[in-house]
PDB file of C-alpha atoms in Angstrom:
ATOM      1  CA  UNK A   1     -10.744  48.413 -20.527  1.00  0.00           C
ATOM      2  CA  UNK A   2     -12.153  46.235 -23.545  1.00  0.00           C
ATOM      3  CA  UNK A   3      -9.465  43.168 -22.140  1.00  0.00           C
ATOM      4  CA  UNK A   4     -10.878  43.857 -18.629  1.00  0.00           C
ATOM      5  CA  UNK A   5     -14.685  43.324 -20.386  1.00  0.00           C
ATOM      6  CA  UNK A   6     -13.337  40.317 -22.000  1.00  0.00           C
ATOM      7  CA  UNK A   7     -13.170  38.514 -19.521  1.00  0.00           C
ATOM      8  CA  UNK A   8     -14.940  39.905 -16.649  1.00  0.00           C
ATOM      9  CA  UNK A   9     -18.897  38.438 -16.385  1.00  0.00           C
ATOM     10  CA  UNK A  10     -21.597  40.436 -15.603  1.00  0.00           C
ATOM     11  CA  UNK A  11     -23.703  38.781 -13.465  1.00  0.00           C
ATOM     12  CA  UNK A  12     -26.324  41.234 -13.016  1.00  0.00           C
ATOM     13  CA  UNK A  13     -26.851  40.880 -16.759  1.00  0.00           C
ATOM     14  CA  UNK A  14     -26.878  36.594 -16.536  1.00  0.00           C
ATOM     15  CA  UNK A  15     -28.810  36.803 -13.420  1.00  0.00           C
ATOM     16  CA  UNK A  16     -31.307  39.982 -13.404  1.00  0.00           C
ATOM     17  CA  UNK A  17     -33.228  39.252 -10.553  1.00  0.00           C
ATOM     18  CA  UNK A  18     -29.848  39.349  -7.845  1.00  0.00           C
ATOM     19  CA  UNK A  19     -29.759  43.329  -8.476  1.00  0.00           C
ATOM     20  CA  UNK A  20     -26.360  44.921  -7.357  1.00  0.00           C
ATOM     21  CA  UNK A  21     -26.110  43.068  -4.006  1.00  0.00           C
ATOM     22  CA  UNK A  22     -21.815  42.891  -3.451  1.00  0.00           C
ATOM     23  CA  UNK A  23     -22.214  39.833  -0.933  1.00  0.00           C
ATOM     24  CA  UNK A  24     -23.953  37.444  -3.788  1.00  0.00           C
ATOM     25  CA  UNK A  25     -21.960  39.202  -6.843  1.00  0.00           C
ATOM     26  CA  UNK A  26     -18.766  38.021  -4.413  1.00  0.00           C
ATOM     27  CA  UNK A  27     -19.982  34.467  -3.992  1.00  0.00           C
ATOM     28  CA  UNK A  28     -20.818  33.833  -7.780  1.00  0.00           C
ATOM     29  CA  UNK A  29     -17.183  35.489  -8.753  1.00  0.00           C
ATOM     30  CA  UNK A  30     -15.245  32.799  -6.528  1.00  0.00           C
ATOM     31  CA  UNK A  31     -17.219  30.408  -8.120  1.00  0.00           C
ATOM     32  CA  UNK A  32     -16.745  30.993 -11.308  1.00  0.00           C
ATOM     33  CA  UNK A  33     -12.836  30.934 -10.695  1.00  0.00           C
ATOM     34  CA  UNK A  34     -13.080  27.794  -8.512  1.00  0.00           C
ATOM     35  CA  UNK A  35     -15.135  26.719 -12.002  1.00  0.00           C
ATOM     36  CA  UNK A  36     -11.996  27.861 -14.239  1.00  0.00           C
ATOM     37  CA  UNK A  37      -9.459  26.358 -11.926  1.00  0.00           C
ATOM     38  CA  UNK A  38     -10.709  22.675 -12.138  1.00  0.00           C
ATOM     39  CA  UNK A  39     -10.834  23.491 -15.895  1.00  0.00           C
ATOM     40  CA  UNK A  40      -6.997  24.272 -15.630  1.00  0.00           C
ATOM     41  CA  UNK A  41      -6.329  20.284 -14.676  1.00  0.00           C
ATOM     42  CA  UNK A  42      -3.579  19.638 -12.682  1.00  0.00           C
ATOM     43  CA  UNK A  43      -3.949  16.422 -12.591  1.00  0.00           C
ATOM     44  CA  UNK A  44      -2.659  15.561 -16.118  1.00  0.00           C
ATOM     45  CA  UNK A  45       0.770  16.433 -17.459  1.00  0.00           C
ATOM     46  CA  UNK A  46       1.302  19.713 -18.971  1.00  0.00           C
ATOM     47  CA  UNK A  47       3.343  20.147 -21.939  1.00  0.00           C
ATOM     48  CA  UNK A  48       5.788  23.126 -21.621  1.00  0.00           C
ATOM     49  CA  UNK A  49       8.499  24.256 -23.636  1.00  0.00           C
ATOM     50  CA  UNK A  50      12.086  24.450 -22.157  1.00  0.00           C
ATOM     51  CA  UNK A  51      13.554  28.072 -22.452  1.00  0.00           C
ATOM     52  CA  UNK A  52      17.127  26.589 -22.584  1.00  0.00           C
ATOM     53  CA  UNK A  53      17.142  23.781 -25.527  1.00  0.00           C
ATOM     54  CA  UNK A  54      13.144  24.290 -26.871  1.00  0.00           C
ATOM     55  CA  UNK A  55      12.843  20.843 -26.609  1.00  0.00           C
ATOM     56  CA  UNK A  56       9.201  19.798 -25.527  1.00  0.00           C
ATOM     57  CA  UNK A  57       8.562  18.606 -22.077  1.00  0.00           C
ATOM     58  CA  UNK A  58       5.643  17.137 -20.758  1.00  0.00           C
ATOM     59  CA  UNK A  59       5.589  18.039 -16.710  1.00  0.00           C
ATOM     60  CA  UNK A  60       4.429  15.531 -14.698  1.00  0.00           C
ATOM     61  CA  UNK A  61       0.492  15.486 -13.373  1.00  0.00           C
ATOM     62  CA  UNK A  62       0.627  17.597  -9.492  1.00  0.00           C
ATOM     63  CA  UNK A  63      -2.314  14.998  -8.417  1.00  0.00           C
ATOM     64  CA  UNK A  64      -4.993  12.346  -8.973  1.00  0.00           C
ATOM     65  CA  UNK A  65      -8.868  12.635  -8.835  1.00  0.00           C
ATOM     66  CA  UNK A  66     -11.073   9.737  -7.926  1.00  0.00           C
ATOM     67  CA  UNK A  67     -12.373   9.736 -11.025  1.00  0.00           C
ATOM     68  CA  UNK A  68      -9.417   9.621 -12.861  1.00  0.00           C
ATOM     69  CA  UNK A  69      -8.024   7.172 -10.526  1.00  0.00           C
ATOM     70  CA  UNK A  70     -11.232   5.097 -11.243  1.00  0.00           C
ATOM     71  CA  UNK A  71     -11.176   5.399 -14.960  1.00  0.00           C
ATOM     72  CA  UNK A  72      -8.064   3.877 -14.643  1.00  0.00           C
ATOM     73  CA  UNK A  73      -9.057   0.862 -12.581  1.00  0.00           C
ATOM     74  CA  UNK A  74      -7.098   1.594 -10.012  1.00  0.00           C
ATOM     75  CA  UNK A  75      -7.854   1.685  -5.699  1.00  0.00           C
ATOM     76  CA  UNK A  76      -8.238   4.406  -4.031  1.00  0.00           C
ATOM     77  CA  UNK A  77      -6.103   3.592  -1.629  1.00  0.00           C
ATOM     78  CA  UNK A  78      -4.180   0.685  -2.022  1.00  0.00           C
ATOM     79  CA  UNK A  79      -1.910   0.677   0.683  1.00  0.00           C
ATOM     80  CA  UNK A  80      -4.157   0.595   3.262  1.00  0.00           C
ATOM     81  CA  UNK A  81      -5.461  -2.270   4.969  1.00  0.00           C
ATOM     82  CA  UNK A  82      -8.410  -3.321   6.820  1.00  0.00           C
ATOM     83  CA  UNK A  83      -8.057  -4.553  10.438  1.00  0.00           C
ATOM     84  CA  UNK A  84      -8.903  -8.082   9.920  1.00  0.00           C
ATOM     85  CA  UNK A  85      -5.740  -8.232   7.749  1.00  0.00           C
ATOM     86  CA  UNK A  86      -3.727  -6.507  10.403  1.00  0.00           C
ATOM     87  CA  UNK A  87      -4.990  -9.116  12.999  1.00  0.00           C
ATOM     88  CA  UNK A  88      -4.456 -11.884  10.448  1.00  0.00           C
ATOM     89  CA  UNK A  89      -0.613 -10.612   9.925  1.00  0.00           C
ATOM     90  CA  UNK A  90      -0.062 -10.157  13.659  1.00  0.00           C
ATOM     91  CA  UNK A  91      -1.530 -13.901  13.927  1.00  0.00           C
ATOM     92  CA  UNK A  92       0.845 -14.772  11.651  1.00  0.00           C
ATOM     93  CA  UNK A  93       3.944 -13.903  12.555  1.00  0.00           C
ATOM     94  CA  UNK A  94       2.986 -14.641  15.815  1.00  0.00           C
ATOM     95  CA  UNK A  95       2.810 -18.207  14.477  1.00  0.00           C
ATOM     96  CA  UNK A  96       5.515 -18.357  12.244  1.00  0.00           C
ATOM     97  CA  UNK A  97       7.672 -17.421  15.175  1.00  0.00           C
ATOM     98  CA  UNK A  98       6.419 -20.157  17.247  1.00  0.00           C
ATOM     99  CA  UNK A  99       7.380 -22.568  14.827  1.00  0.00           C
ATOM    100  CA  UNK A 100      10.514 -21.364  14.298  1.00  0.00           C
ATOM    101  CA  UNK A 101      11.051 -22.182  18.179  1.00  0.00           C
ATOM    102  CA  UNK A 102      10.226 -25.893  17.670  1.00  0.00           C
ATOM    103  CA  UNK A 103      13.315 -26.160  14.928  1.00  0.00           C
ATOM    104  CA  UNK A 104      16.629 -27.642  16.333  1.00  0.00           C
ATOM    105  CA  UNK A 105      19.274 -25.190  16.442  1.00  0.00           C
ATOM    106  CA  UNK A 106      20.932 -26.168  13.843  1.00  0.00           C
ATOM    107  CA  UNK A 107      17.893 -25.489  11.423  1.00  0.00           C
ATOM    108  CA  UNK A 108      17.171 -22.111  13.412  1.00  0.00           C
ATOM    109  CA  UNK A 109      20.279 -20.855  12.499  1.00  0.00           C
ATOM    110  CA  UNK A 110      20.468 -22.164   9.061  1.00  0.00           C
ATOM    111  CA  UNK A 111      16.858 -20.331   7.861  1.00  0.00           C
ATOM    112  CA  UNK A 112      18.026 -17.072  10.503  1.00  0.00           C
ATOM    113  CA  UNK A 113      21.222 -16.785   7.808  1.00  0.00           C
ATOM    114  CA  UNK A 114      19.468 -17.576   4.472  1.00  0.00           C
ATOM    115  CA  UNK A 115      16.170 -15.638   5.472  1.00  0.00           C
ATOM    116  CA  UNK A 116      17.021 -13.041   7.994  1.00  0.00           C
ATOM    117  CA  UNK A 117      20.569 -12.222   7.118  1.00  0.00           C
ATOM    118  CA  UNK A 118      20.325 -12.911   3.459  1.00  0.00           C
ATOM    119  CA  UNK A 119      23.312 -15.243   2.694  1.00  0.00           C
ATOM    120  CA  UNK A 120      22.960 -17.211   0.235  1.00  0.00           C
ATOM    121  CA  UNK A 121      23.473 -21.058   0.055  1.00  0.00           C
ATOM    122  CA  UNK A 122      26.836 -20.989  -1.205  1.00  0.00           C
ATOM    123  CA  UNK A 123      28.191 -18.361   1.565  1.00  0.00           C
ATOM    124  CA  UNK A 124      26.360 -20.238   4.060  1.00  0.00           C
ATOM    125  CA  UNK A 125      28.722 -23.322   2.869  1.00  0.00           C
ATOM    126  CA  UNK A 126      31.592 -21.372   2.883  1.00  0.00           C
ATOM    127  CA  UNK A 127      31.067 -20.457   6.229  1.00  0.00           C
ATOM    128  CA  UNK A 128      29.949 -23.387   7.581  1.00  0.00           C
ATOM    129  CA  UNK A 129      31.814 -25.849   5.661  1.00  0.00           C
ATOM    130  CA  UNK A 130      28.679 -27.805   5.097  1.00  0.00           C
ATOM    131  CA  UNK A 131      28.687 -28.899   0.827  1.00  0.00           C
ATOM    132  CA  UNK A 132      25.932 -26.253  -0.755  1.00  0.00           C
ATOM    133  CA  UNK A 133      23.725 -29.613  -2.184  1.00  0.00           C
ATOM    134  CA  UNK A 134      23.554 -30.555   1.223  1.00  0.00           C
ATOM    135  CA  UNK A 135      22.434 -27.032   2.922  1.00  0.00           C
ATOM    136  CA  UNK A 136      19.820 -26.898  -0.031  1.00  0.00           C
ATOM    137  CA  UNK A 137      18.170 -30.664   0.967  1.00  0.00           C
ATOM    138  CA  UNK A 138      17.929 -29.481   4.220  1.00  0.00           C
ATOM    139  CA  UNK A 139      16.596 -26.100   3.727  1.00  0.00           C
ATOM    140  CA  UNK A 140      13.526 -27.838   1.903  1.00  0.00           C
ATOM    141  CA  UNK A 141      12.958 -30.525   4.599  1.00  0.00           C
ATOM    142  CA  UNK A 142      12.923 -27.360   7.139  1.00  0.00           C
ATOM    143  CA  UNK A 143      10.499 -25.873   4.931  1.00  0.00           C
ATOM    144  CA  UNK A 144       7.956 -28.641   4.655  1.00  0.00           C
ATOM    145  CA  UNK A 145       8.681 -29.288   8.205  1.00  0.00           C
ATOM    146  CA  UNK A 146       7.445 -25.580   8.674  1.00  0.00           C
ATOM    147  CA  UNK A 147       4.794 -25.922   6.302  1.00  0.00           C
ATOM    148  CA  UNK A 148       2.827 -28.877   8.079  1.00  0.00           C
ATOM    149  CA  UNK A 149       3.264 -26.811  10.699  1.00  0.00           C
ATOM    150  CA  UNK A 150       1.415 -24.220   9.653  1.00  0.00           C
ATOM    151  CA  UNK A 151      -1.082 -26.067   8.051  1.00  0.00           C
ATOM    152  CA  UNK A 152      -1.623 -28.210  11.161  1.00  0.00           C
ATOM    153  CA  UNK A 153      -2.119 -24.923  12.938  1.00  0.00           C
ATOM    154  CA  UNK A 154      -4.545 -23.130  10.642  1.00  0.00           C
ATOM    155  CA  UNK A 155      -6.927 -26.100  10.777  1.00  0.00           C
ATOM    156  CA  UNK A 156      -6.665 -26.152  14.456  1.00  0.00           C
ATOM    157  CA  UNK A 157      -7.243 -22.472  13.861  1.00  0.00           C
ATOM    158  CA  UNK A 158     -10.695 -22.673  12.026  1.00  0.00           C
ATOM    159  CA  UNK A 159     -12.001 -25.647  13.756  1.00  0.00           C
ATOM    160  CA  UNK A 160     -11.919 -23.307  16.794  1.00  0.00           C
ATOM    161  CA  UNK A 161     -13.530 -20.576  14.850  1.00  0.00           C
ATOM    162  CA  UNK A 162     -16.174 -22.603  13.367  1.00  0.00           C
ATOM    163  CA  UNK A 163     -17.186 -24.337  16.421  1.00  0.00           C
ATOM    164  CA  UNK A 164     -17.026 -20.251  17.990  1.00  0.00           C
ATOM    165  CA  UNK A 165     -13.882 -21.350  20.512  1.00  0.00           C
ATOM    166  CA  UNK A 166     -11.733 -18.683  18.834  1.00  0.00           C
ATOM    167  CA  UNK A 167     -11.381 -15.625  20.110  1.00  0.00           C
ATOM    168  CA  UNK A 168      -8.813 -13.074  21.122  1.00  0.00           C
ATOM    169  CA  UNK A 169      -7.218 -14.627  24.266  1.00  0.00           C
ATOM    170  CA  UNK A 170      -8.839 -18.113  23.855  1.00  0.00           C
ATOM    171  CA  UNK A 171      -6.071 -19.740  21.371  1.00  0.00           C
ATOM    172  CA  UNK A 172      -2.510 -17.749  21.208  1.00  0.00           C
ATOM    173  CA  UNK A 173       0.430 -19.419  20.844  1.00  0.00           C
ATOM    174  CA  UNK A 174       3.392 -18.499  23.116  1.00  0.00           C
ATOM    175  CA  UNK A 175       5.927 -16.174  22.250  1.00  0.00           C
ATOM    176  CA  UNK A 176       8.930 -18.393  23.677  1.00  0.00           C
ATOM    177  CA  UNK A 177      10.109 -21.601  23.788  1.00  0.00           C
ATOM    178  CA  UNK A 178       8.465 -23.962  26.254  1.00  0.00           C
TER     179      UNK A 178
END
């Protein structure tokens, strides 16, 4: 019974005006173990003892609080993103694969095998036959040629959007080849 006094609380003695009213006495009980719980942190690693070699082991934190999470700099959540970036990466593509269309086909399918397949230069040469200096000269003049594209078309882009022409509908590019 002493071990039971321990470290039970009496809360008629810590509060004396709540008398011996079982609804309130209830409350304050669950509180006080909510209380001890988030004393008990899960959220750091635990050191523990293995039974088999007694070799010290740290187990690994069950979860993150904010504030831990902010006392380490880091985002809440990082992985998600706003709308505007979704509608700037749907934009995107959208225009990167519009400019892919306006390659020859001979570039198309030599950025489809280095890019999308993920040969390298020197299997594309192999397979092709083409020397590997020569695949990586034109790779780079496909690249700028893709760049000016894309730089022609953001500044079309935000000349539109300054002068408040761009909007959803008002300047897409097409999907396919003309």
């Amino acid at each position: 019974m002493a071990k039971h006094d321990q470290y039970h609380i009496d809360y008629e003695k810590l509060y004396p005006g709540i008398g011996n009213r079982p609804e309130i006495l209830k409350v304050l009980e669950q509180s006080d173990r909510k209380m001890k719980y988030m004393e008990y942190d899960l959220k750091t690693g635990q050191p523990h003892r293995s039974r088999e070699t007694g070799n010290r082991i740290v187990l690994l934190a069950r979860e993150d609080s904010l504030e831990r999470l902010q006392e380490e700099g880091q985002e809440q959540f990082p992985d998600i993103t706003t709308l505007e970036e979704l509608t700037d990466v749907r934009e995107d593509i959208r225009l990167l694969r519009h400019a892919l269309l306006e390659l020859e086909e001979k570039e198309l399918n030599l950025i489809i095998s280095l890019y999308y397949k993920g040969l390298s230069e020197r299997e594309y040469s192999q397979k092709t036959g083409i020397p590997q200096r020569t695949i990586n000269d034109r790779k780079h003049r496909i690249l700028a040629k893709l760049k000016k594209f894309w730089k022609i078309t953001n500044k079309i882009r935000s000349n539109l959007f300054l002068n408040g022409l761009y909007s959803e509908g008002y300047f897409q590019m097409p999907l396919t080849a003309a």
